[in-house]
mmCIF file of N, CA and C in Angstrom:
data_model
loop_
_atom_site.group_PDB
_atom_site.id
_atom_site.type_symbol
_atom_site.label_atom_id
_atom_site.label_comp_id
_atom_site.label_asym_id
_atom_site.label_seq_id
_atom_site.Cartn_x
_atom_site.Cartn_y
_atom_site.Cartn_z
ATOM 1 N N UNK D 1 43.520 -55.814 12.382
ATOM 2 C CA UNK D 1 44.424 -54.755 12.730
ATOM 3 C C UNK D 1 43.718 -53.419 12.755
ATOM 4 N N UNK D 2 44.458 -52.431 13.157
ATOM 5 C CA UNK D 2 43.955 -51.062 13.221
ATOM 6 C C UNK D 2 44.173 -50.397 11.867
ATOM 7 N N UNK D 3 43.113 -49.843 11.256
ATOM 8 C CA UNK D 3 43.293 -49.154 9.984
ATOM 9 C C UNK D 3 44.265 -47.990 10.142
ATOM 10 N N UNK D 4 45.021 -47.734 9.106
ATOM 11 C CA UNK D 4 45.945 -46.603 9.141
ATOM 12 C C UNK D 4 45.995 -45.981 7.758
ATOM 13 N N UNK D 5 46.603 -44.844 7.671
ATOM 14 C CA UNK D 5 46.734 -44.141 6.407
ATOM 15 C C UNK D 5 46.808 -42.655 6.661
ATOM 16 N N UNK D 6 46.852 -41.921 5.591
ATOM 17 C CA UNK D 6 46.896 -40.466 5.705
ATOM 18 C C UNK D 6 45.886 -39.850 4.743
ATOM 19 N N UNK D 7 45.480 -38.657 5.069
ATOM 20 C CA UNK D 7 44.650 -37.844 4.185
ATOM 21 C C UNK D 7 45.481 -36.606 3.879
ATOM 22 N N UNK D 8 45.639 -36.286 2.618
ATOM 23 C CA UNK D 8 46.464 -35.145 2.216
ATOM 24 C C UNK D 8 45.945 -33.849 2.832
ATOM 25 N N UNK D 9 46.874 -32.984 3.227
ATOM 26 C CA UNK D 9 46.491 -31.686 3.795
ATOM 27 C C UNK D 9 45.621 -30.900 2.820
ATOM 28 N N UNK D 10 45.860 -31.074 1.535
ATOM 29 C CA UNK D 10 45.093 -30.334 0.528
ATOM 30 C C UNK D 10 43.630 -30.767 0.460
ATOM 31 N N UNK D 11 43.271 -31.868 1.139
ATOM 32 C CA UNK D 11 41.874 -32.305 1.184
ATOM 33 C C UNK D 11 41.043 -31.428 2.120
ATOM 34 N N UNK D 12 41.713 -30.629 2.942
ATOM 35 C CA UNK D 12 41.031 -29.711 3.856
ATOM 36 C C UNK D 12 41.071 -28.315 3.257
ATOM 37 N N UNK D 13 39.907 -27.689 3.127
ATOM 38 C CA UNK D 13 39.851 -26.330 2.604
ATOM 39 C C UNK D 13 39.149 -25.411 3.596
ATOM 40 N N UNK D 14 39.487 -24.129 3.516
ATOM 41 C CA UNK D 14 38.900 -23.108 4.386
ATOM 42 C C UNK D 14 38.242 -22.034 3.532
ATOM 43 N N UNK D 15 37.082 -21.574 3.990
ATOM 44 C CA UNK D 15 36.414 -20.426 3.382
ATOM 45 C C UNK D 15 36.188 -19.411 4.503
ATOM 46 N N UNK D 16 37.123 -18.452 4.632
ATOM 47 C CA UNK D 16 37.090 -17.533 5.774
ATOM 48 C C UNK D 16 36.213 -16.307 5.562
ATOM 49 N N UNK D 17 35.933 -15.654 6.685
ATOM 50 C CA UNK D 17 35.331 -14.328 6.681
ATOM 51 C C UNK D 17 36.000 -13.529 7.790
ATOM 52 N N UNK D 18 36.072 -12.232 7.613
ATOM 53 C CA UNK D 18 36.608 -11.381 8.682
ATOM 54 C C UNK D 18 35.935 -10.020 8.600
ATOM 55 N N UNK D 19 35.775 -9.421 9.760
ATOM 56 C CA UNK D 19 35.113 -8.122 9.848
ATOM 57 C C UNK D 19 35.537 -7.447 11.141
ATOM 58 N N UNK D 20 35.487 -6.134 11.135
ATOM 59 C CA UNK D 20 35.755 -5.391 12.365
ATOM 60 C C UNK D 20 34.709 -5.767 13.406
ATOM 61 N N UNK D 21 35.146 -5.943 14.638
ATOM 62 C CA UNK D 21 34.226 -6.275 15.731
ATOM 63 C C UNK D 21 33.311 -5.090 16.014
ATOM 64 N N UNK D 22 32.126 -5.402 16.480
ATOM 65 C CA UNK D 22 31.179 -4.371 16.902
ATOM 66 C C UNK D 22 31.177 -4.321 18.431
ATOM 67 N N UNK D 23 30.452 -3.372 18.987
ATOM 68 C CA UNK D 23 30.381 -3.277 20.450
ATOM 69 C C UNK D 23 29.857 -4.566 21.071
ATOM 70 N N UNK D 24 29.037 -5.315 20.342
ATOM 71 C CA UNK D 24 28.476 -6.550 20.897
ATOM 72 C C UNK D 24 29.220 -7.817 20.466
ATOM 73 N N UNK D 25 30.233 -7.691 19.583
ATOM 74 C CA UNK D 25 30.975 -8.888 19.149
ATOM 75 C C UNK D 25 32.472 -8.807 19.424
ATOM 76 N N UNK D 26 32.902 -7.839 20.203
ATOM 77 C CA UNK D 26 34.317 -7.751 20.606
ATOM 78 C C UNK D 26 34.452 -8.565 21.885
ATOM 79 N N UNK D 27 34.852 -9.822 21.744
ATOM 80 C CA UNK D 27 34.825 -10.759 22.869
ATOM 81 C C UNK D 27 36.018 -10.612 23.788
ATOM 82 N N UNK D 28 35.747 -10.671 25.076
ATOM 83 C CA UNK D 28 36.781 -10.647 26.115
ATOM 84 C C UNK D 28 37.122 -12.098 26.444
ATOM 85 N N UNK D 29 38.205 -12.596 25.868
ATOM 86 C CA UNK D 29 38.563 -14.004 26.048
ATOM 87 C C UNK D 29 39.176 -14.302 27.409
ATOM 88 N N UNK D 30 39.453 -13.270 28.200
ATOM 89 C CA UNK D 30 39.951 -13.512 29.557
ATOM 90 C C UNK D 30 38.792 -13.690 30.541
ATOM 91 N N UNK D 31 37.572 -13.376 30.111
ATOM 92 C CA UNK D 31 36.394 -13.505 30.976
ATOM 93 C C UNK D 31 35.817 -14.915 30.868
ATOM 94 N N UNK D 32 35.095 -15.310 31.895
ATOM 95 C CA UNK D 32 34.402 -16.598 31.877
ATOM 96 C C UNK D 32 33.128 -16.433 31.051
ATOM 97 N N UNK D 33 32.911 -17.315 30.104
ATOM 98 C CA UNK D 33 31.720 -17.234 29.260
ATOM 99 C C UNK D 33 31.907 -16.235 28.136
ATOM 100 N N UNK D 34 30.880 -16.102 27.322
ATOM 101 C CA UNK D 34 30.925 -15.214 26.165
ATOM 102 C C UNK D 34 30.563 -13.806 26.612
ATOM 103 N N UNK D 35 31.578 -12.961 26.793
ATOM 104 C CA UNK D 35 31.404 -11.624 27.344
ATOM 105 C C UNK D 35 32.029 -10.598 26.407
ATOM 106 N N UNK D 36 31.293 -9.536 26.096
ATOM 107 C CA UNK D 36 31.843 -8.462 25.271
ATOM 108 C C UNK D 36 32.833 -7.642 26.100
ATOM 109 N N UNK D 37 33.815 -7.047 25.433
ATOM 110 C CA UNK D 37 34.815 -6.212 26.102
ATOM 111 C C UNK D 37 34.107 -4.991 26.686
ATOM 112 N N UNK D 38 34.275 -4.781 27.968
ATOM 113 C CA UNK D 38 33.644 -3.660 28.651
ATOM 114 C C UNK D 38 34.216 -2.344 28.132
ATOM 115 N N UNK D 39 33.351 -1.416 27.748
ATOM 116 C CA UNK D 39 33.779 -0.096 27.306
ATOM 117 C C UNK D 39 34.322 -0.050 25.889
ATOM 118 N N UNK D 40 34.244 -1.155 25.148
ATOM 119 C CA UNK D 40 34.758 -1.186 23.776
ATOM 120 C C UNK D 40 33.981 -0.203 22.907
ATOM 121 N N UNK D 41 34.685 0.516 22.039
ATOM 122 C CA UNK D 41 34.066 1.489 21.139
ATOM 123 C C UNK D 41 34.418 1.108 19.706
ATOM 124 N N UNK D 42 33.459 0.521 18.991
ATOM 125 C CA UNK D 42 33.763 0.028 17.650
ATOM 126 C C UNK D 42 34.027 1.127 16.626
ATOM 127 N N UNK D 43 33.742 2.382 16.966
ATOM 128 C CA UNK D 43 34.053 3.466 16.029
ATOM 129 C C UNK D 43 35.552 3.734 15.963
ATOM 130 N N UNK D 44 36.321 3.116 16.853
ATOM 131 C CA UNK D 44 37.771 3.323 16.865
ATOM 132 C C UNK D 44 38.527 2.266 16.056
ATOM 133 N N UNK D 45 37.819 1.273 15.502
ATOM 134 C CA UNK D 45 38.443 0.297 14.604
ATOM 135 C C UNK D 45 38.815 0.972 13.297
ATOM 136 N N UNK D 46 39.947 0.610 12.737
ATOM 137 C CA UNK D 46 40.289 1.054 11.387
ATOM 138 C C UNK D 46 39.648 0.088 10.396
ATOM 139 N N UNK D 47 39.103 0.616 9.330
ATOM 140 C CA UNK D 47 38.511 -0.245 8.305
ATOM 141 C C UNK D 47 39.627 -0.842 7.447
ATOM 142 N N UNK D 48 39.250 -1.629 6.468
ATOM 143 C CA UNK D 48 40.246 -2.150 5.536
ATOM 144 C C UNK D 48 40.629 -3.596 5.750
ATOM 145 N N UNK D 49 39.696 -4.430 6.226
ATOM 146 C CA UNK D 49 39.984 -5.861 6.350
ATOM 147 C C UNK D 49 39.310 -6.601 5.203
ATOM 148 N N UNK D 50 39.993 -7.629 4.716
ATOM 149 C CA UNK D 50 39.482 -8.436 3.614
ATOM 150 C C UNK D 50 39.686 -9.898 3.942
ATOM 151 N N UNK D 51 38.647 -10.686 3.777
ATOM 152 C CA UNK D 51 38.756 -12.131 4.005
ATOM 153 C C UNK D 51 39.560 -12.770 2.883
ATOM 154 N N UNK D 52 40.221 -13.869 3.222
ATOM 155 C CA UNK D 52 40.918 -14.649 2.208
ATOM 156 C C UNK D 52 39.910 -15.268 1.248
ATOM 157 N N UNK D 53 40.398 -15.789 0.153
ATOM 158 C CA UNK D 53 39.515 -16.362 -0.864
ATOM 159 C C UNK D 53 38.856 -17.649 -0.382
ATOM 160 N N UNK D 54 37.803 -18.049 -1.062
ATOM 161 C CA UNK D 54 37.050 -19.253 -0.700
ATOM 162 C C UNK D 54 37.803 -20.515 -1.099
ATOM 163 N N UNK D 55 37.551 -21.584 -0.361
ATOM 164 C CA UNK D 55 38.056 -22.933 -0.664
ATOM 165 C C UNK D 55 39.571 -22.991 -0.829
ATOM 166 N N UNK D 56 40.307 -22.352 0.093
ATOM 167 C CA UNK D 56 41.770 -22.423 0.071
ATOM 168 C C UNK D 56 42.219 -23.758 0.660
ATOM 169 N N UNK D 57 43.070 -24.471 -0.042
ATOM 170 C CA UNK D 57 43.529 -25.784 0.412
ATOM 171 C C UNK D 57 44.688 -25.648 1.387
ATOM 172 N N UNK D 58 44.690 -26.486 2.416
ATOM 173 C CA UNK D 58 45.735 -26.470 3.426
ATOM 174 C C UNK D 58 47.030 -27.127 2.964
ATOM 175 N N UNK D 59 47.133 -27.471 1.685
ATOM 176 C CA UNK D 59 48.386 -27.992 1.160
ATOM 177 C C UNK D 59 49.458 -26.915 1.111
ATOM 178 N N UNK D 60 49.044 -25.647 1.221
ATOM 179 C CA UNK D 60 49.969 -24.514 1.280
ATOM 180 C C UNK D 60 49.378 -23.483 2.239
ATOM 181 N N UNK D 61 49.975 -22.304 2.290
ATOM 182 C CA UNK D 61 49.524 -21.266 3.218
ATOM 183 C C UNK D 61 48.081 -20.858 2.929
ATOM 184 N N UNK D 62 47.297 -20.721 3.987
ATOM 185 C CA UNK D 62 45.905 -20.277 3.888
ATOM 186 C C UNK D 62 45.823 -18.886 4.504
ATOM 187 N N UNK D 63 45.297 -17.927 3.755
ATOM 188 C CA UNK D 63 45.150 -16.558 4.240
ATOM 189 C C UNK D 63 43.724 -16.361 4.735
ATOM 190 N N UNK D 64 43.559 -16.199 6.045
ATOM 191 C CA UNK D 64 42.225 -16.027 6.612
ATOM 192 C C UNK D 64 41.736 -14.590 6.515
ATOM 193 N N UNK D 65 42.633 -13.619 6.753
ATOM 194 C CA UNK D 65 42.210 -12.220 6.795
ATOM 195 C C UNK D 65 43.420 -11.323 6.556
ATOM 196 N N UNK D 66 43.218 -10.251 5.809
ATOM 197 C CA UNK D 66 44.282 -9.285 5.548
ATOM 198 C C UNK D 66 43.801 -7.903 5.963
ATOM 199 N N UNK D 67 44.656 -7.157 6.633
ATOM 200 C CA UNK D 67 44.355 -5.769 7.022
ATOM 201 C C UNK D 67 45.262 -4.859 6.216
ATOM 202 N N UNK D 68 44.666 -3.886 5.506
ATOM 203 C CA UNK D 68 45.477 -2.954 4.730
ATOM 204 C C UNK D 68 45.954 -1.792 5.610
ATOM 205 N N UNK D 69 46.477 -0.752 5.018
ATOM 206 C CA UNK D 69 47.060 0.358 5.786
ATOM 207 C C UNK D 69 46.070 1.487 6.074
ATOM 208 N N UNK D 70 44.782 1.257 5.852
ATOM 209 C CA UNK D 70 43.772 2.274 6.159
ATOM 210 C C UNK D 70 43.818 2.622 7.648
ATOM 211 N N UNK D 71 43.806 3.926 7.944
ATOM 212 C CA UNK D 71 43.832 4.366 9.342
ATOM 213 C C UNK D 71 42.454 4.863 9.776
ATOM 214 N N UNK D 72 42.236 4.818 11.070
ATOM 215 C CA UNK D 72 41.026 5.372 11.659
ATOM 216 C C UNK D 72 41.245 6.877 11.799
ATOM 217 N N UNK D 73 40.289 7.685 11.343
ATOM 218 C CA UNK D 73 40.443 9.136 11.370
ATOM 219 C C UNK D 73 40.565 9.724 12.756
ATOM 220 N N UNK D 74 39.991 9.078 13.758
ATOM 221 C CA UNK D 74 40.042 9.579 15.132
ATOM 222 C C UNK D 74 41.336 9.199 15.820
ATOM 223 N N UNK D 75 41.739 7.935 15.674
ATOM 224 C CA UNK D 75 42.907 7.435 16.412
ATOM 225 C C UNK D 75 44.203 7.514 15.621
ATOM 226 N N UNK D 76 44.108 7.580 14.292
ATOM 227 C CA UNK D 76 45.310 7.549 13.460
ATOM 228 C C UNK D 76 45.944 6.167 13.405
ATOM 229 N N UNK D 77 45.270 5.172 13.957
ATOM 230 C CA UNK D 77 45.793 3.805 14.024
ATOM 231 C C UNK D 77 45.283 2.980 12.846
ATOM 232 N N UNK D 78 46.079 1.995 12.442
ATOM 233 C CA UNK D 78 45.632 1.045 11.422
ATOM 234 C C UNK D 78 44.985 -0.177 12.054
ATOM 235 N N UNK D 79 44.941 -0.234 13.379
ATOM 236 C CA UNK D 79 44.487 -1.432 14.077
ATOM 237 C C UNK D 79 43.056 -1.381 14.549
ATOM 238 N N UNK D 80 42.722 -2.402 15.302
ATOM 239 C CA UNK D 80 41.394 -2.530 15.864
ATOM 240 C C UNK D 80 41.183 -3.945 16.347
ATOM 241 N N UNK D 81 39.938 -4.294 16.584
ATOM 242 C CA UNK D 81 39.568 -5.651 16.988
ATOM 243 C C UNK D 81 38.770 -6.236 15.829
ATOM 244 N N UNK D 82 39.199 -7.399 15.355
ATOM 245 C CA UNK D 82 38.589 -8.021 14.182
ATOM 246 C C UNK D 82 38.203 -9.458 14.500
ATOM 247 N N UNK D 83 37.069 -9.888 13.995
ATOM 248 C CA UNK D 83 36.611 -11.264 14.167
ATOM 249 C C UNK D 83 36.882 -12.032 12.882
ATOM 250 N N UNK D 84 37.579 -13.145 13.022
ATOM 251 C CA UNK D 84 37.906 -13.995 11.882
ATOM 252 C C UNK D 84 37.271 -15.356 12.120
ATOM 253 N N UNK D 85 36.486 -15.813 11.170
ATOM 254 C CA UNK D 85 35.871 -17.137 11.243
ATOM 255 C C UNK D 85 36.119 -17.851 9.923
ATOM 256 N N UNK D 86 35.906 -19.144 9.929
ATOM 257 C CA UNK D 86 36.068 -19.894 8.688
ATOM 258 C C UNK D 86 35.293 -21.196 8.754
ATOM 259 N N UNK D 87 34.683 -21.547 7.655
ATOM 260 C CA UNK D 87 34.148 -22.901 7.540
ATOM 261 C C UNK D 87 35.289 -23.774 7.029
ATOM 262 N N UNK D 88 35.286 -25.024 7.438
ATOM 263 C CA UNK D 88 36.291 -25.988 6.992
ATOM 264 C C UNK D 88 35.570 -27.128 6.298
ATOM 265 N N UNK D 89 36.137 -27.585 5.203
ATOM 266 C CA UNK D 89 35.556 -28.724 4.492
ATOM 267 C C UNK D 89 36.652 -29.745 4.229
ATOM 268 N N UNK D 90 36.405 -30.966 4.651
ATOM 269 C CA UNK D 90 37.352 -32.063 4.440
ATOM 270 C C UNK D 90 36.759 -33.025 3.423
ATOM 271 N N UNK D 91 37.467 -33.215 2.333
ATOM 272 C CA UNK D 91 37.047 -34.170 1.310
ATOM 273 C C UNK D 91 37.807 -35.465 1.551
ATOM 274 N N UNK D 92 37.090 -36.483 1.979
ATOM 275 C CA UNK D 92 37.707 -37.774 2.285
ATOM 276 C C UNK D 92 37.648 -38.640 1.029
ATOM 277 N N UNK D 93 38.812 -39.115 0.562
ATOM 278 C CA UNK D 93 38.826 -39.957 -0.636
ATOM 279 C C UNK D 93 37.972 -41.213 -0.439
ATOM 280 N N UNK D 94 37.346 -41.670 -1.509
ATOM 281 C CA UNK D 94 36.453 -42.827 -1.444
ATOM 282 C C UNK D 94 37.163 -44.076 -0.936
ATOM 283 N N UNK D 95 38.452 -44.203 -1.197
ATOM 284 C CA UNK D 95 39.210 -45.403 -0.804
ATOM 285 C C UNK D 95 39.730 -45.329 0.633
ATOM 286 N N UNK D 96 39.503 -44.195 1.313
ATOM 287 C CA UNK D 96 40.077 -44.003 2.652
ATOM 288 C C UNK D 96 39.456 -44.959 3.658
ATOM 289 N N UNK D 97 40.303 -45.596 4.470
ATOM 290 C CA UNK D 97 39.810 -46.510 5.495
ATOM 291 C C UNK D 97 39.180 -45.723 6.643
ATOM 292 N N UNK D 98 38.142 -46.288 7.223
ATOM 293 C CA UNK D 98 37.516 -45.673 8.392
ATOM 294 C C UNK D 98 38.482 -45.785 9.563
ATOM 295 N N UNK D 99 38.794 -44.681 10.185
ATOM 296 C CA UNK D 99 39.723 -44.642 11.318
ATOM 297 C C UNK D 99 39.632 -43.263 11.948
ATOM 298 N N UNK D 100 40.396 -43.066 12.999
ATOM 299 C CA UNK D 100 40.498 -41.751 13.627
ATOM 300 C C UNK D 100 41.762 -41.087 13.081
ATOM 301 N N UNK D 101 41.610 -39.897 12.519
ATOM 302 C CA UNK D 101 42.723 -39.152 11.952
ATOM 303 C C UNK D 101 42.882 -37.863 12.750
ATOM 304 N N UNK D 102 44.103 -37.444 12.971
ATOM 305 C CA UNK D 102 44.357 -36.202 13.698
ATOM 306 C C UNK D 102 45.286 -35.313 12.881
ATOM 307 N N UNK D 103 45.203 -34.023 13.149
ATOM 308 C CA UNK D 103 46.064 -33.059 12.475
ATOM 309 C C UNK D 103 46.278 -31.869 13.397
ATOM 310 N N UNK D 104 47.315 -31.115 13.118
ATOM 311 C CA UNK D 104 47.604 -29.884 13.847
ATOM 312 C C UNK D 104 47.583 -28.740 12.840
ATOM 313 N N UNK D 105 46.837 -27.698 13.151
ATOM 314 C CA UNK D 105 46.796 -26.505 12.320
ATOM 315 C C UNK D 105 47.460 -25.384 13.111
ATOM 316 N N UNK D 106 48.478 -24.771 12.531
ATOM 317 C CA UNK D 106 49.191 -23.673 13.181
ATOM 318 C C UNK D 106 48.698 -22.350 12.606
ATOM 319 N N UNK D 107 48.295 -21.432 13.476
ATOM 320 C CA UNK D 107 47.848 -20.109 13.051
ATOM 321 C C UNK D 107 48.951 -19.113 13.389
ATOM 322 N N UNK D 108 49.376 -18.345 12.388
ATOM 323 C CA UNK D 108 50.426 -17.345 12.576
ATOM 324 C C UNK D 108 49.831 -15.963 12.350
ATOM 325 N N UNK D 109 50.008 -15.072 13.308
ATOM 326 C CA UNK D 109 49.569 -13.686 13.157
ATOM 327 C C UNK D 109 50.754 -12.882 12.666
ATOM 328 N N UNK D 110 50.605 -12.267 11.517
ATOM 329 C CA UNK D 110 51.723 -11.507 10.948
ATOM 330 C C UNK D 110 51.231 -10.192 10.397
#
């Protein structure tokens, strides 16, 4: 038969990082290929981003990045362009059967 089973969501952990984008890392996702946003000025980003803690388990909410209320002195805005990345680690239990497992991760911007 086909092996089956589940792996608990908490077996997957994330260790995120986030930082304000620079002139060379503010990606234009509407362009073909890896292209920086034309005319982007990284001095207009507001500071105050903090990455979530290391090894957060997906058994509950995972915080990748938080932006505080710090404003940019030139624009008066709290916003900007920020790059968020994360390593993911899946701990597979020793008794787990070899099979193909799938999952859906939902990202909410709030």
